[in-house]
Coordinates of C-alpha atoms in Angstrom, one line a residue:
X165 CA 167.9 -117.5 -198.5
X166 CA 166.0 -118.4 -201.6
X167 CA 162.2 -118.6 -201.4
X168 CA 161.3 -122.0 -199.9
X169 CA 158.9 -122.8 -202.7
X170 CA 161.6 -122.2 -205.2
X171 CA 163.8 -124.8 -203.4
X172 CA 161.2 -127.5 -202.7
X173 CA 158.6 -127.2 -205.5
X174 CA 160.7 -129.1 -208.1
X175 CA 162.3 -131.6 -205.6
X176 CA 160.9 -135.1 -205.9
X177 CA 163.8 -137.2 -204.5
X178 CA 166.2 -136.4 -201.7
X179 CA 169.2 -138.6 -200.7
X180 CA 170.5 -138.1 -197.1
X181 CA 174.0 -139.1 -196.1
X182 CA 174.0 -140.0 -192.4
X183 CA 170.2 -140.4 -192.4
X184 CA 170.1 -142.1 -189.0
X185 CA 171.4 -139.1 -187.1
X186 CA 169.1 -137.4 -184.6
X187 CA 168.5 -134.4 -186.7
X188 CA 168.7 -136.0 -190.1
X189 CA 166.1 -138.7 -189.4
X190 CA 163.7 -136.0 -188.2
X191 CA 164.2 -133.9 -191.3
X192 CA 163.6 -137.0 -193.4
X193 CA 160.4 -137.8 -191.7
X194 CA 159.1 -134.2 -192.1
X195 CA 159.9 -134.0 -195.9
X196 CA 158.4 -137.4 -196.5
X197 CA 155.2 -135.9 -195.0
X198 CA 155.5 -133.2 -197.7
X199 CA 155.4 -136.0 -200.4
X200 CA 159.1 -136.1 -201.2
X201 CA 160.7 -139.5 -201.8
X202 CA 163.7 -140.1 -199.5
X203 CA 166.7 -142.4 -199.8
X204 CA 169.7 -142.4 -197.5
X205 CA 172.6 -144.2 -196.0
X206 CA 174.2 -144.7 -192.6
X207 CA 176.9 -146.8 -190.9
X208 CA 174.4 -149.3 -189.6
X209 CA 170.8 -150.0 -188.7
X210 CA 169.1 -148.3 -185.7
X211 CA 165.7 -147.6 -184.3
X212 CA 165.7 -144.4 -186.3
X213 CA 166.4 -146.1 -189.6
X214 CA 163.8 -148.8 -188.8
X215 CA 161.1 -146.1 -188.4
X216 CA 162.2 -144.4 -191.6
X217 CA 162.0 -147.7 -193.5
X218 CA 158.5 -148.3 -192.1
X219 CA 157.5 -144.8 -193.5
X220 CA 158.8 -145.7 -196.9
X221 CA 162.4 -144.5 -197.0
X222 CA 165.0 -146.6 -198.7
X223 CA 168.0 -146.9 -196.4
X224 CA 171.4 -148.3 -197.2
X225 CA 174.0 -149.4 -194.7
X226 CA 177.5 -148.5 -195.5
X227 CA 178.5 -145.8 -197.9
X228 CA 178.9 -146.6 -201.6
X229 CA 178.3 -144.8 -205.0
X230 CA 175.5 -147.1 -206.0
X231 CA 173.5 -146.0 -203.0
X232 CA 172.9 -142.6 -204.6
X233 CA 170.1 -142.7 -207.3
X234 CA 171.1 -141.1 -210.5
X235 CA 167.8 -139.2 -210.7
X236 CA 168.1 -137.7 -207.2
X237 CA 167.3 -133.9 -207.1
X238 CA 169.2 -133.1 -203.9
X239 CA 171.7 -134.6 -201.6
X240 CA 171.6 -133.6 -197.9
X241 CA 174.7 -134.4 -195.8
X242 CA 175.9 -134.0 -192.2
X243 CA 179.2 -132.3 -191.3
X244 CA 180.3 -135.6 -189.8
X245 CA 180.9 -137.2 -193.3
X246 CA 184.3 -137.1 -194.9
X247 CA 184.9 -135.1 -198.1
X248 CA 185.8 -138.4 -199.8
X249 CA 182.5 -140.0 -199.1
X250 CA 181.7 -141.9 -202.3
X251 CA 178.0 -140.7 -202.4
X252 CA 179.0 -137.1 -201.9
X253 CA 181.7 -137.4 -204.6
X254 CA 179.2 -139.0 -207.0
X255 CA 176.7 -136.1 -206.4
X256 CA 179.4 -133.7 -207.3
X257 CA 180.3 -135.7 -210.4
X258 CA 176.7 -135.8 -211.6
X259 CA 176.2 -132.1 -210.7
X260 CA 173.5 -133.0 -208.2
X261 CA 172.9 -130.1 -205.8
X262 CA 174.3 -130.8 -202.3
X263 CA 173.2 -129.1 -199.1
X264 CA 174.5 -129.3 -195.5
X265 CA 171.9 -130.6 -193.0
X266 CA 171.6 -127.3 -191.0
X267 CA 171.1 -125.3 -194.2
X268 CA 168.3 -127.6 -195.4
X269 CA 166.6 -127.5 -192.0
X270 CA 166.4 -123.7 -192.5
X271 CA 164.5 -124.2 -195.7
X272 CA 162.2 -126.8 -194.1
X273 CA 161.4 -124.4 -191.2
X274 CA 160.6 -121.7 -193.6
X275 CA 157.9 -123.9 -195.2
X276 CA 155.8 -123.1 -192.1
X277 CA 154.3 -119.6 -191.4
X278 CA 155.0 -119.6 -187.7
X279 CA 158.4 -121.1 -187.1
X280 CA 159.8 -120.9 -183.6
X281 CA 163.6 -121.5 -183.1
X282 CA 164.6 -122.2 -179.5
X283 CA 168.3 -121.3 -178.8
X284 CA 170.6 -121.2 -175.8
X285 CA 173.5 -122.9 -174.2
X286 CA 171.3 -125.1 -172.0
X287 CA 167.6 -126.2 -172.0
X288 CA 166.8 -126.2 -175.7
X289 CA 165.5 -129.8 -175.9
X290 CA 163.4 -129.5 -172.8
X291 CA 161.9 -126.1 -173.8
X292 CA 161.2 -127.2 -177.3
X293 CA 159.4 -130.3 -176.0
X294 CA 157.4 -128.2 -173.5
X295 CA 156.4 -125.8 -176.3
X296 CA 155.3 -128.7 -178.4
X297 CA 153.2 -130.2 -175.6
X298 CA 151.4 -126.9 -175.2
X299 CA 150.8 -126.4 -178.9
X300 CA 149.4 -130.0 -179.1
X301 CA 147.1 -129.3 -176.1
X302 CA 145.9 -126.3 -178.0
X303 CA 145.2 -128.4 -181.2
X304 CA 147.7 -126.3 -183.2
X305 CA 149.1 -129.6 -184.8
X306 CA 152.7 -128.4 -184.7
X307 CA 155.6 -129.8 -186.7
X308 CA 158.3 -130.5 -184.2
X309 CA 162.1 -131.2 -184.7
X310 CA 164.1 -132.2 -181.6
X311 CA 167.6 -133.3 -180.7
X312 CA 166.3 -136.0 -178.2
X313 CA 163.6 -138.6 -177.7
X314 CA 160.3 -137.0 -176.5
X315 CA 157.9 -139.6 -175.2
X316 CA 154.8 -137.6 -176.0
X317 CA 155.6 -137.8 -179.7
X318 CA 157.3 -141.2 -179.5
X319 CA 160.5 -139.9 -181.1
X320 CA 162.4 -136.8 -182.0
X321 CA 160.1 -135.5 -184.7
X322 CA 156.4 -134.8 -185.2
X323 CA 155.6 -134.3 -188.9
X324 CA 152.9 -131.9 -189.9
X325 CA 152.1 -129.4 -192.7
X326 CA 150.4 -127.0 -190.2
X327 CA 151.6 -123.3 -189.9
X328 CA 153.4 -124.1 -186.7
X329 CA 157.0 -125.4 -186.6
X330 CA 159.1 -125.7 -183.5
X331 CA 162.8 -126.6 -183.5
X332 CA 165.9 -126.4 -181.5
X333 CA 168.5 -123.9 -182.8
X334 CA 172.0 -125.2 -181.9
X335 CA 174.9 -122.9 -181.6
X336 CA 177.5 -125.5 -182.4
X337 CA 179.2 -124.7 -185.8
X338 CA 176.8 -121.7 -185.8
X339 CA 174.0 -123.9 -187.0
X340 CA 171.3 -121.6 -185.6
X341 CA 172.3 -119.0 -188.3
X342 CA 170.8 -121.3 -190.9
X343 CA 167.4 -120.4 -189.5
X344 CA 165.4 -117.2 -190.2
X345 CA 162.4 -117.9 -188.1
X346 CA 159.2 -116.1 -187.4
X347 CA 160.0 -116.2 -183.7
X348 CA 162.9 -117.1 -181.4
X349 CA 163.9 -117.8 -177.9
X350 CA 167.3 -117.2 -176.2
X351 CA 167.3 -119.1 -173.0
X352 CA 170.8 -118.3 -171.9
X353 CA 174.3 -117.7 -173.3
X354 CA 177.5 -119.0 -171.7
X355 CA 181.0 -120.2 -172.8
X356 CA 180.5 -123.6 -174.5
X357 CA 181.8 -125.5 -177.5
X358 CA 185.2 -123.8 -177.1
X359 CA 186.7 -126.4 -179.5
X360 CA 184.8 -124.5 -182.2
X361 CA 184.5 -121.0 -180.7
X362 CA 188.2 -120.1 -180.5
X363 CA 187.3 -116.5 -179.7
X364 CA 185.5 -117.6 -176.6
X365 CA 182.4 -115.9 -175.2
X366 CA 182.7 -112.8 -177.3
X367 CA 182.5 -114.9 -180.5
X368 CA 179.5 -116.8 -179.1
X369 CA 177.8 -113.6 -178.2
X370 CA 178.3 -112.3 -181.8
X371 CA 176.7 -115.5 -183.1
X372 CA 173.6 -115.2 -180.9
X373 CA 173.3 -111.5 -181.8
X374 CA 173.3 -112.4 -185.4
X375 CA 170.6 -115.0 -184.7
X376 CA 168.5 -112.3 -183.0
X377 CA 168.8 -110.1 -186.0
X378 CA 167.6 -112.9 -188.4
X379 CA 164.2 -113.2 -186.7
X380 CA 161.3 -111.8 -188.7
X381 CA 160.4 -108.2 -187.9
X382 CA 156.8 -109.4 -187.8
X383 CA 157.6 -112.0 -185.1
X384 CA 159.1 -111.8 -181.6
X385 CA 162.2 -112.7 -179.6
X386 CA 161.7 -114.1 -176.1
X387 CA 164.7 -113.6 -173.9
X388 CA 165.6 -114.6 -170.3
X389 CA 166.0 -111.4 -168.3
X390 CA 168.0 -113.4 -165.7
X391 CA 170.9 -113.9 -168.2
X392 CA 172.9 -110.8 -169.0
X393 CA 174.5 -112.2 -172.1
X394 CA 171.1 -113.2 -173.5
X395 CA 169.7 -109.7 -172.9
X396 CA 172.7 -108.1 -174.6
X397 CA 172.4 -110.3 -177.6
X398 CA 168.7 -109.5 -177.9
X399 CA 169.6 -105.8 -178.6
X400 CA 170.4 -106.9 -182.2
X401 CA 166.8 -108.0 -182.8
X402 CA 164.6 -106.1 -185.4
X403 CA 161.4 -107.6 -183.9
X404 CA 159.4 -107.2 -180.7
X405 CA 161.5 -108.4 -177.7
X406 CA 159.7 -110.0 -174.7
X407 CA 161.5 -110.7 -171.4
X408 CA 160.8 -113.4 -168.9
X409 CA 162.2 -114.3 -165.4
X410 CA 161.3 -116.8 -162.7
X411 CA 161.9 -114.3 -160.0
X412 CA 162.2 -110.7 -161.4
X413 CA 158.9 -108.9 -161.6
X414 CA 160.4 -106.3 -163.8
X415 CA 160.3 -108.8 -166.6
X416 CA 157.3 -108.8 -169.0
X417 CA 156.4 -112.3 -167.7
X418 CA 157.5 -113.8 -164.3
X419 CA 156.7 -116.4 -161.7
X420 CA 155.5 -116.3 -158.2
X421 CA 154.4 -118.9 -155.6
X422 CA 157.2 -121.2 -156.8
X423 CA 157.2 -124.5 -154.9
X424 CA 159.0 -127.8 -155.7
X425 CA 157.7 -130.8 -153.8
X426 CA 159.9 -133.7 -152.7
X427 CA 158.3 -136.1 -155.2
X428 CA 159.5 -133.8 -158.0
X429 CA 156.4 -131.8 -158.9
X430 CA 156.8 -128.1 -159.4
X431 CA 154.0 -125.5 -158.7
X432 CA 154.1 -121.9 -159.8
X433 CA 152.0 -119.0 -161.1
X434 CA 152.7 -117.2 -164.4
X435 CA 152.2 -113.4 -164.0
X436 CA 152.3 -110.5 -166.3
X437 CA 152.5 -107.1 -164.6
X438 CA 150.1 -107.1 -161.7
X439 CA 148.0 -109.9 -163.2
X440 CA 148.2 -113.6 -162.3
X441 CA 147.5 -115.4 -165.6
X442 CA 147.5 -119.1 -164.6
X443 CA 148.6 -121.6 -162.0
X444 CA 150.8 -124.4 -163.3
X445 CA 151.5 -127.9 -162.0
X446 CA 154.6 -129.3 -163.8
X447 CA 155.5 -132.9 -163.2
X448 CA 159.2 -132.1 -163.6
X449 CA 161.5 -130.8 -160.8
X450 CA 164.0 -128.0 -160.7
X451 CA 164.1 -124.2 -160.9
X452 CA 165.8 -124.5 -164.3
X453 CA 162.8 -126.4 -165.6
X454 CA 160.4 -123.8 -164.2
X455 CA 162.4 -121.2 -166.2
X456 CA 162.2 -123.5 -169.3
X457 CA 158.4 -124.0 -168.8
X458 CA 157.9 -120.2 -168.4
X459 CA 159.7 -119.6 -171.7
X460 CA 157.6 -122.3 -173.5
X461 CA 154.4 -120.9 -172.0
X462 CA 155.1 -117.3 -173.1
X463 CA 156.1 -118.4 -176.6
X464 CA 153.0 -120.5 -176.9
X465 CA 150.7 -117.7 -175.8
X466 CA 152.3 -115.3 -178.2
X467 CA 151.5 -117.9 -180.9
X468 CA 147.8 -117.9 -180.0
X469 CA 147.5 -120.4 -177.1
X470 CA 145.4 -119.6 -174.1
X471 CA 146.6 -119.7 -170.4
X472 CA 144.4 -122.8 -170.0
X473 CA 146.1 -124.5 -173.0
X474 CA 149.4 -123.8 -171.2
X475 CA 148.3 -125.3 -167.9
X476 CA 146.9 -128.4 -169.6
X477 CA 149.9 -128.9 -171.9
X478 CA 152.4 -128.6 -169.0
X479 CA 150.3 -130.8 -166.6
X480 CA 150.7 -133.8 -169.0
X481 CA 154.3 -133.1 -170.0
X482 CA 156.7 -135.9 -169.8
X483 CA 160.4 -134.9 -170.2
X484 CA 162.7 -136.0 -173.0
X485 CA 165.1 -138.8 -172.4
X486 CA 168.1 -138.1 -170.3
X487 CA 166.7 -134.9 -168.7
X488 CA 166.5 -135.8 -164.9
X489 CA 165.0 -139.1 -166.1
X490 CA 164.1 -141.4 -163.3
X491 CA 165.1 -145.0 -164.4
X492 CA 164.0 -146.8 -161.2
X493 CA 165.2 -147.7 -157.8
X494 CA 168.0 -149.9 -156.3
X495 CA 168.3 -150.6 -152.5
X496 CA 165.6 -147.9 -152.1
X497 CA 167.8 -145.3 -153.8
X498 CA 166.4 -143.3 -156.7
X499 CA 168.3 -143.9 -160.0
X500 CA 168.4 -140.8 -162.2
X501 CA 170.1 -140.1 -165.6
X502 CA 170.8 -136.7 -167.0
X503 CA 172.5 -135.5 -170.2
X504 CA 174.1 -132.6 -168.3
X505 CA 177.7 -132.1 -169.6
X506 CA 178.3 -128.3 -168.9
X507 CA 179.0 -127.0 -165.4
X508 CA 175.8 -124.9 -165.3
X509 CA 173.7 -127.9 -166.3
X510 CA 175.4 -130.1 -163.7
X511 CA 174.9 -127.5 -161.0
X512 CA 171.2 -127.4 -161.8
X513 CA 170.8 -131.1 -161.6
X514 CA 172.7 -131.4 -158.3
X515 CA 170.6 -128.5 -156.9
X516 CA 167.4 -130.2 -158.0
X517 CA 168.5 -133.5 -156.4
X518 CA 169.2 -131.6 -153.1
X519 CA 165.8 -129.9 -153.3
X520 CA 164.1 -133.3 -153.6
X521 CA 166.1 -134.8 -150.7
X522 CA 165.3 -131.9 -148.4
X523 CA 168.4 -132.5 -146.3
X524 CA 168.0 -136.2 -146.0
X525 CA 169.8 -139.0 -147.9
X526 CA 173.0 -138.9 -150.0
X527 CA 173.7 -137.9 -153.6
X528 CA 176.0 -140.2 -155.5
X529 CA 177.0 -138.3 -158.7
X530 CA 178.6 -140.4 -161.4
X531 CA 180.2 -138.0 -163.8
X532 CA 181.6 -138.7 -167.3
X533 CA 183.3 -135.7 -168.7
X534 CA 182.4 -135.1 -172.4
X535 CA 185.3 -134.2 -174.6
X536 CA 188.9 -133.3 -173.5
X537 CA 188.4 -129.7 -174.5
X538 CA 185.6 -129.3 -172.0
X539 CA 187.5 -131.1 -169.3
X540 CA 190.4 -128.7 -169.7
X541 CA 188.3 -125.5 -170.1
X542 CA 185.9 -126.2 -167.2
X543 CA 187.8 -128.3 -164.7
X544 CA 187.4 -126.0 -161.8
X545 CA 183.8 -125.1 -162.8
X546 CA 182.9 -128.8 -162.9
X547 CA 184.3 -129.2 -159.4
X548 CA 182.1 -126.3 -158.1
X549 CA 179.0 -127.6 -159.9
X550 CA 179.4 -131.1 -158.3
X551 CA 180.1 -129.7 -154.8
X552 CA 176.6 -130.5 -153.5
X553 CA 177.2 -134.2 -154.1
X554 CA 177.9 -136.5 -151.1
X555 CA 180.4 -138.4 -153.3
X556 CA 181.5 -138.0 -156.9
X557 CA 182.5 -141.0 -159.0
X558 CA 184.3 -139.9 -162.1
X559 CA 184.6 -142.1 -165.2
X560 CA 186.9 -141.8 -168.1
X561 CA 186.5 -138.8 -170.4
X562 CA 184.2 -139.5 -173.3
X563 CA 186.3 -138.4 -176.2
X564 CA 183.4 -138.0 -178.8
X565 CA 184.9 -136.2 -181.8
X566 CA 188.3 -135.4 -180.2
X567 CA 191.7 -137.1 -180.1
X568 CA 193.4 -137.6 -176.7
X569 CA 195.8 -134.6 -176.2
X570 CA 197.6 -136.5 -173.4
X571 CA 197.5 -133.6 -170.9
X572 CA 194.2 -134.2 -169.2
X573 CA 192.4 -137.3 -167.9
X574 CA 189.8 -138.2 -165.3
X575 CA 192.3 -139.2 -162.7
X576 CA 193.8 -135.7 -162.8
X577 CA 190.3 -134.3 -162.4
X578 CA 189.6 -136.5 -159.4
X579 CA 192.8 -135.3 -157.7
X580 CA 191.8 -131.7 -158.4
X581 CA 188.3 -132.2 -157.0
X582 CA 189.6 -133.8 -153.8
X583 CA 192.1 -131.0 -153.4
X584 CA 189.2 -128.5 -153.4
X585 CA 187.2 -130.4 -150.9
X586 CA 184.8 -132.3 -153.2
X587 CA 185.0 -136.1 -152.2
X588 CA 185.8 -137.9 -155.5
X589 CA 187.0 -141.3 -156.6
X590 CA 188.1 -142.2 -160.1
X591 CA 186.7 -145.5 -161.4
X592 CA 187.2 -146.2 -165.1
X593 CA 185.3 -149.5 -165.4
X594 CA 181.5 -149.3 -165.6
X595 CA 181.1 -152.7 -163.9
X596 CA 183.2 -151.5 -161.0
X597 CA 181.1 -148.3 -160.8
X598 CA 177.9 -150.3 -160.5
X599 CA 179.5 -152.5 -157.9
X600 CA 180.4 -149.4 -155.8
X601 CA 176.9 -148.1 -156.0
X602 CA 175.4 -151.5 -155.1
X603 CA 177.5 -151.5 -151.9
X604 CA 177.0 -147.9 -150.9
X605 CA 173.7 -146.4 -152.0
X606 CA 170.8 -147.0 -149.6
X607 CA 167.1 -146.0 -149.0
X608 CA 166.4 -142.4 -149.6
X609 CA 169.6 -141.7 -151.6
X610 CA 169.7 -140.3 -155.2
X611 CA 172.2 -141.8 -157.7
X612 CA 172.6 -139.7 -160.8
X613 CA 174.6 -140.2 -163.9
X614 CA 175.9 -137.0 -165.6
X615 CA 177.2 -136.7 -169.1
X616 CA 176.5 -136.7 -172.8
X617 CA 178.3 -139.9 -173.5
X618 CA 177.4 -143.5 -172.6
X619 CA 177.4 -143.2 -168.8
X620 CA 173.6 -143.6 -168.8
X621 CA 174.2 -147.3 -169.1
X622 CA 175.2 -147.5 -165.5
X623 CA 171.8 -146.5 -163.9
X624 CA 169.9 -148.1 -166.7
X625 CA 171.5 -151.5 -166.0
X626 CA 171.2 -151.0 -162.2
X627 CA 167.5 -150.3 -162.7
X628 CA 167.0 -153.3 -164.9
X629 CA 168.6 -155.7 -162.5
X630 CA 166.5 -154.3 -159.6
X631 CA 163.2 -155.1 -161.3

């Protein structure tokens, strides 16, 4: 990668195709804070584009040649655009330099002395948010780039020119390899995005190993000792490797006195060797979130925060949207939404719900499979992940980027789940799903929507009508 100053020092105007995307609008906000003028285009207006316009960006809706200024220095685009995009073609015609979003994010991250890239199949957004909360509590003024809405920063980005930069490092399309950070975290590694990783887990492992090798020798790599694949990938690192675990005292950092209260508050003590460093009260439930919080805590301490900074930052932490997000109540039942769309994530959510119920009440899991490829690859694993539910309501598959192959659907999955002893019904219509919940959920139950599509509308609308 060229020196960041060589890339940015002569850039005055950047045009971004797909500027309203979750990552793109964050990058736009950050570089405007550097003093760079930004224009961009997207299919239509959104809250993200409204914020960018309020900050001074010029945003066009629809894609057309005239949207691209002739004096633009750089065009940043997402992989979602077509190669015949008129703005992209004009940039090529005018010999304006073009750069894919992930590559440009790597240059932006390198602008900051202490960049931290948080990777893993699950937990990236939550761990990045927790790290940001601690760094803010320690007055480190971090620049933050997230893939989800984080209430504490009122968005998905926090712009800053401080030395500290915290970002998610997504493995899809090997985007994490665009980063050469000062420090990194590998939370976990599992089979995922098999529509892209045709070589399966071995190819995914190679990608994470390459990421580990790109971390600065002067920095550190934090890795979860509870995940064998993550530990294996960390062997490629050229920097200091630090391990953590929520239960294994052989890790460099670990937890003890773990307790999750029915109201969803987690208590634990962070330890190093024989020393207890700090007691934590985390207003988020689940053992997976304790693991995420431990990773964030260790990373923050390695970046100069104190144990007291960690305790304060986590005590006021509010989770990102769609991560075990309580939306309200209906008929006395708690309404929860979660972005979980991989079997491991779903299993963690169901486990957390059962911990909160403590053996009382029912769990109504409303599951919307995300992409046909995941439904085919993980059908049996989804069934096992949902087994702790009292009843599973399965909605139609959210296709996202994929065409319907014709050989998998939610009715088939429901039949498979029932055959394996997981009570399941298939309901395609969201209104009918809501009506089913109205008739069946009662005081003390938990209703949870699961999926990365639009299934969150169900509990959001139930919560709204119950106000």
